[in-house]
Short mmCIF file of C-alpha atoms and ligand atoms in Angstrom, two decimals:
data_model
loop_
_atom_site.label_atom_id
_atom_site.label_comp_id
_atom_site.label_asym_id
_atom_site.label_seq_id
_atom_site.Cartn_x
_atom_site.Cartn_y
_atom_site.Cartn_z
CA UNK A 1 7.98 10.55 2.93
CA UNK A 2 6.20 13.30 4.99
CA UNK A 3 2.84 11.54 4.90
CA UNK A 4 1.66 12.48 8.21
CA UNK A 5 2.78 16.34 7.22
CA UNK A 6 1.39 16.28 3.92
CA UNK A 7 -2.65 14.96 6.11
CA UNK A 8 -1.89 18.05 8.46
CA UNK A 9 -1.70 20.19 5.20
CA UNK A 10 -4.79 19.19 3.83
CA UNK A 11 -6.55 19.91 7.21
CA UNK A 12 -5.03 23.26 7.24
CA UNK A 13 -6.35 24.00 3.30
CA UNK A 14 -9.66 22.81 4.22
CA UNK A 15 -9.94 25.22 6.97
CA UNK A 16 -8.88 27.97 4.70
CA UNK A 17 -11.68 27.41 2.42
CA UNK A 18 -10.12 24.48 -0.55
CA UNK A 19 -13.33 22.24 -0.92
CA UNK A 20 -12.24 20.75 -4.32
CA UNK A 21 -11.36 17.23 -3.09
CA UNK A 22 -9.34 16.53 -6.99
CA UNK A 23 -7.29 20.08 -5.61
CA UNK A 24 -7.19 18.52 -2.13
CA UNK A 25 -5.69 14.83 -3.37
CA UNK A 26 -3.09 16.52 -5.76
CA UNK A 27 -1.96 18.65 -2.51
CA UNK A 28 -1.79 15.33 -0.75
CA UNK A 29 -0.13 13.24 -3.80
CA UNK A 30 2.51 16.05 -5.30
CA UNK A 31 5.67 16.12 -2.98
CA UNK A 32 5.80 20.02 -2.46
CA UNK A 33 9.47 18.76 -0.71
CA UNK A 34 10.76 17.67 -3.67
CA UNK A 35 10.49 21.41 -5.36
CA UNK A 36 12.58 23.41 -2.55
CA UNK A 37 16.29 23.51 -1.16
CA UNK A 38 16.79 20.17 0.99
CA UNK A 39 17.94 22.61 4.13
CA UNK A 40 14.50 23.40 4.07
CA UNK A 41 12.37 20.20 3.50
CA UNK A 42 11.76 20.12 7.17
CA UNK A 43 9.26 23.43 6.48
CA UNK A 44 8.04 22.16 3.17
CA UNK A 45 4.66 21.54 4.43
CA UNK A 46 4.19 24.39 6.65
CA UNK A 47 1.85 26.69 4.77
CA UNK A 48 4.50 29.57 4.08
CA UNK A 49 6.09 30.67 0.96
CA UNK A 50 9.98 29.61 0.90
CA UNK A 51 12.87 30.76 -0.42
CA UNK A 52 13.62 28.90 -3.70
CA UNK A 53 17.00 30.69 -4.45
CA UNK A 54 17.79 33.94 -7.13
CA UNK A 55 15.33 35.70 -4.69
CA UNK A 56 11.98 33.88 -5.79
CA UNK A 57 9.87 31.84 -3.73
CA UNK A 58 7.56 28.99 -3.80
CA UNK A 59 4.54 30.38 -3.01
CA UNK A 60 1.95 29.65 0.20
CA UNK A 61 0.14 26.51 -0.26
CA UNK A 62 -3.03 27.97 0.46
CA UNK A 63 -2.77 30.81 -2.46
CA UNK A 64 -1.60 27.66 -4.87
CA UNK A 65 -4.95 25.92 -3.79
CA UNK A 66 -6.72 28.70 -4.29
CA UNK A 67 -5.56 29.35 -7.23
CA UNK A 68 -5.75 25.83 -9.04
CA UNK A 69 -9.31 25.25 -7.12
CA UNK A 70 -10.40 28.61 -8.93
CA UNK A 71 -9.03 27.37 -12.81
CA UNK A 72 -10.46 23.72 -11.59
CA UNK A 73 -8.54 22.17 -14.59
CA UNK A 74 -10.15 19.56 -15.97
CA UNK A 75 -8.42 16.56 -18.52
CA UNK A 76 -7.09 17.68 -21.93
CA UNK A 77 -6.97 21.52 -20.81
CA UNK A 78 -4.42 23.91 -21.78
CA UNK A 79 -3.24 25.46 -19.15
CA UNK A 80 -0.35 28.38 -19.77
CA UNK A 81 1.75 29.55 -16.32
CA UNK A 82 3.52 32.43 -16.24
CA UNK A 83 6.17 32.44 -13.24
CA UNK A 84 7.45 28.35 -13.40
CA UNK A 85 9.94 28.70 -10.43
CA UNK A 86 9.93 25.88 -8.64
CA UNK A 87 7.66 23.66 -10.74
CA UNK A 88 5.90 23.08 -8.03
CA UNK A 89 2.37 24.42 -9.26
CA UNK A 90 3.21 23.35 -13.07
CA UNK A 91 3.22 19.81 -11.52
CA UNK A 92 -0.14 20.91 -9.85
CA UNK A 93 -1.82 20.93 -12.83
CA UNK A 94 -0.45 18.36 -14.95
CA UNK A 95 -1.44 16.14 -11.71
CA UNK A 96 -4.69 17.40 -12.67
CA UNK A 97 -4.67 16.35 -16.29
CA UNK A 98 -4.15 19.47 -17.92
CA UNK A 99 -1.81 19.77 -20.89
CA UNK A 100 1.04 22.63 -18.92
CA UNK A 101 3.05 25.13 -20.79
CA UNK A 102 4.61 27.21 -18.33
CA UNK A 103 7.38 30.00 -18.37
CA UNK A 104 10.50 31.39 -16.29
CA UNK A 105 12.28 34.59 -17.10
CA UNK A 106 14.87 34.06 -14.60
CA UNK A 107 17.23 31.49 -17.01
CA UNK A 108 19.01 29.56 -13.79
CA UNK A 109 15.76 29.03 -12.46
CA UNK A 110 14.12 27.75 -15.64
CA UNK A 111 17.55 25.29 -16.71
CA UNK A 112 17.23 23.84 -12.97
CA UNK A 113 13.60 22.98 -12.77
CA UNK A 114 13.63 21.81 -16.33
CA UNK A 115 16.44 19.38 -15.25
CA UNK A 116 13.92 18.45 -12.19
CA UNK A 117 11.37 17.75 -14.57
CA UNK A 118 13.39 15.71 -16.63
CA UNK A 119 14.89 13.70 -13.62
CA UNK A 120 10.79 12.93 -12.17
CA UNK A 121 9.89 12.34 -15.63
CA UNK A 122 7.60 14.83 -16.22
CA UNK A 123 6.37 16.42 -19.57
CA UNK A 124 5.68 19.65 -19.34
CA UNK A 125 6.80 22.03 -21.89
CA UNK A 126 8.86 25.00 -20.53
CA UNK A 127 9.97 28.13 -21.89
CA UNK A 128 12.85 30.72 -21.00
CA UNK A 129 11.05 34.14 -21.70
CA UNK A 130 8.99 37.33 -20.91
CA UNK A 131 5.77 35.80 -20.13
CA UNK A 132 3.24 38.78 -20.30
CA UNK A 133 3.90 38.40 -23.78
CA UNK A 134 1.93 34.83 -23.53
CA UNK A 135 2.90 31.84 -25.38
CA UNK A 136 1.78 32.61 -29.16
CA UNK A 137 2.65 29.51 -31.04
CA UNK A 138 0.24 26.88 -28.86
CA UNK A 139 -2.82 29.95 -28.06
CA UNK A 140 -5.83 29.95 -27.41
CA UNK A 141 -5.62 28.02 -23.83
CA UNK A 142 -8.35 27.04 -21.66
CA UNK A 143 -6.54 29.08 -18.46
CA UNK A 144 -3.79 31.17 -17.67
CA UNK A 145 -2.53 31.10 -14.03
CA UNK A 146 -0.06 33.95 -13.03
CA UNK A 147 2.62 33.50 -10.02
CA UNK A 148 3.61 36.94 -9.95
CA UNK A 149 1.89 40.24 -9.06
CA UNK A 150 1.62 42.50 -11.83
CA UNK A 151 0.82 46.57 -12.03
CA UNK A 152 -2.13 45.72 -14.72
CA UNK A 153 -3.29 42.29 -16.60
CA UNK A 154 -1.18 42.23 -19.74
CA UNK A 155 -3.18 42.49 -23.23
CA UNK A 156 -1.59 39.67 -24.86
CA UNK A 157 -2.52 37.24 -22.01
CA UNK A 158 -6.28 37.93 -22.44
CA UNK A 159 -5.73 37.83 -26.43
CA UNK A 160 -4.23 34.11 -26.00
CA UNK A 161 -7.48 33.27 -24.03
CA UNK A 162 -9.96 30.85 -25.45
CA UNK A 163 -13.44 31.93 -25.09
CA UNK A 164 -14.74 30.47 -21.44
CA UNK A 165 -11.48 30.33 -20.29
CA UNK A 166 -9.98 31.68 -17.12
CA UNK A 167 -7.36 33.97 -16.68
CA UNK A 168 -5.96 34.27 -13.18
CA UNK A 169 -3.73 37.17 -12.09
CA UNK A 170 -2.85 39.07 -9.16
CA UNK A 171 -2.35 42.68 -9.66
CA UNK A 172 -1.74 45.58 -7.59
CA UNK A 173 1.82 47.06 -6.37
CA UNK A 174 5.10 45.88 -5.61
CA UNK A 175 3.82 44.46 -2.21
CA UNK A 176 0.60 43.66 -2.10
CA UNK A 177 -2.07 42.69 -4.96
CA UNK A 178 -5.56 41.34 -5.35
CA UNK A 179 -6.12 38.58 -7.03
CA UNK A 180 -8.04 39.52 -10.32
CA UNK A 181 -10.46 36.20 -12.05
CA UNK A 182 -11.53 37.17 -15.38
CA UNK A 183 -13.61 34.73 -17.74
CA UNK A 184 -13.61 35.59 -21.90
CA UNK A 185 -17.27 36.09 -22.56
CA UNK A 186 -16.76 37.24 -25.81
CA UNK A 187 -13.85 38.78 -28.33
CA UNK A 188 -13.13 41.34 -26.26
CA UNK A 189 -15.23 41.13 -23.00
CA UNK A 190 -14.53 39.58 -19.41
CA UNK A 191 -16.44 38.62 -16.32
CA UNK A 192 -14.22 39.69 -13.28
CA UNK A 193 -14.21 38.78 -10.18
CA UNK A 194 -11.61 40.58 -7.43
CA UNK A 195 -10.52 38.74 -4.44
CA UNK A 196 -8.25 40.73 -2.17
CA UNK A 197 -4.78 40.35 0.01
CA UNK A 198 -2.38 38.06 -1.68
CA UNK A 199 1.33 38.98 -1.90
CA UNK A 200 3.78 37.90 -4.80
CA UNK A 201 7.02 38.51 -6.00
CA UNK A 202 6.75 41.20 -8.74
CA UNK A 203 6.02 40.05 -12.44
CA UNK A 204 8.97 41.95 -14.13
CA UNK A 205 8.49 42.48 -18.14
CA UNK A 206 7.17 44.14 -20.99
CA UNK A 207 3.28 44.38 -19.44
CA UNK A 208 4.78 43.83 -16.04
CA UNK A 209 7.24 45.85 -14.03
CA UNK A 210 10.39 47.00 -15.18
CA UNK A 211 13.65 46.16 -13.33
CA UNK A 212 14.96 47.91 -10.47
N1 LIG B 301 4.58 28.91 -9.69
C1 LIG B 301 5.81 29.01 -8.95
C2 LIG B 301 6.06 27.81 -8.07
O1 LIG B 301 5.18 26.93 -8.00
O2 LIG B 301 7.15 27.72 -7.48
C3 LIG B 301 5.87 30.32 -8.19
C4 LIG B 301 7.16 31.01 -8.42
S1 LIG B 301 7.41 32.65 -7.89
C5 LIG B 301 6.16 33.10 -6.77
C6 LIG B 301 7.09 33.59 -9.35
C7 LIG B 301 8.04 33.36 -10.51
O3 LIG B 301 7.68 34.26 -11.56
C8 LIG B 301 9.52 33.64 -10.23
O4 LIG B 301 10.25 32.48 -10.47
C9 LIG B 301 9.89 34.76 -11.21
O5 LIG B 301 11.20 34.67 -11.72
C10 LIG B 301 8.85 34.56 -12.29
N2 LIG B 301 8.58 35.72 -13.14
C11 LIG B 301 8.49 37.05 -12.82
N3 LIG B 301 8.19 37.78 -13.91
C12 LIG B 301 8.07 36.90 -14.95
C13 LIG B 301 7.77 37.04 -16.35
N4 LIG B 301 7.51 38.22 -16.93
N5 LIG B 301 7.73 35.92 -17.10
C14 LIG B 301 7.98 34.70 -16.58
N6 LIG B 301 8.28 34.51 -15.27
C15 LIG B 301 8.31 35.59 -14.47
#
């Protein structure tokens, strides 16, 4: 279903700048349909951010390219997502072999998409928490992939790094936020690389923002 839609997509991410042809085959193999409100599968491959309910989103196709071209997971990675929402991206990167933990602070969000992954059989482990306090018990991962824009890149996400891996986050204000790449070179030190104008809904926690 929405073969011809999902081809246009692909077209349109390759324009954009998504060369990774494993990134552009998951885009053209994962159902992005099956991850948003049925009144809306008719847009599902337009490259917009949609409403997913409990005022989150899905986000824009191109930024999840971009995104999942920039960790470039590779088979047997462990790849830790803060912001599950949809599932949509989770499924992303188990698509692309990587091993997924991912977490939801919003509880109705996390209880429906785990009962999505359940129903496409799926096995990715999920968690109902404050994720810029990481995922302690499985650390170090490979990457860390952040859906939501943050006011600074939480201390415990870089701690659960492994050395070489990639943590991807944007961060800036409320509205708008760059998109900050940072590679563990050592202990305590990071290669960064800034790429501006991405908008996300706000990462609300401990190391994130508060409430309100
Ligand atoms: N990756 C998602 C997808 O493919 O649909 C994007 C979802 S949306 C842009 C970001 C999500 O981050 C929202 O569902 C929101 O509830 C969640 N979120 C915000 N702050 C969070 C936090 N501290 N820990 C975990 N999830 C958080």
């Amino acid at each position: 279903m929405y073969e011809k839609e999902r081809q246009e997509l692909i077209l349109t991410l390759k324009e954009k700048g998504i060369t990774n042809e494993r990134v552009l085959k998951a885009f053209l193999e994962v159902e992005r349909h099956l991850f948003i409100p049925q009144a809306l599968h008719g847009h599902a491959y337009v490259d917009n951010a949609l409403p997913i309910g409990f005022d989150q989103t899905i986000s824009q196709p191109y930024t999840v390219a971009f995104m999942t071209q920039v960790m470039n997971p590779q088979s047997g990675d462990k790849i830790l997502e803060i912001g599950t929402g949809s599932g949509y991206q989770s499924v992303l990167l188990h698509y692309l072999g990587a091993k997924v933990y991912s977490i939801e602070r919003n509880h109705d969000l996390y209880l429906r998409t785990s009962q999505l992954f359940d129903k496409l059989g799926y096995r990715i482990a999920l968690r109902c928490s404050d994720g810029t306090l990481g995922w302690n018990e499985f650390a170090p991962y490979n990457g860390i992939l952040v859906t939501a824009g943050g006011p600074e890149i939480p201390t415990n996400l870089k701690k659960q790094l492994a050395p070489g891996g990639k943590l991807i986050i944007p961060v800036g204000d409320r509205k708008s936020q760059q998109m900050h790449i940072l590679q563990k070179t050592g202990e305590d030190s990071f290669k960064t690389t800034i790429v501006p104008d991405f908008s996300f809904v706000p990462l609300i926690g401990r190391e994130g923002w508060k409430i309100g």
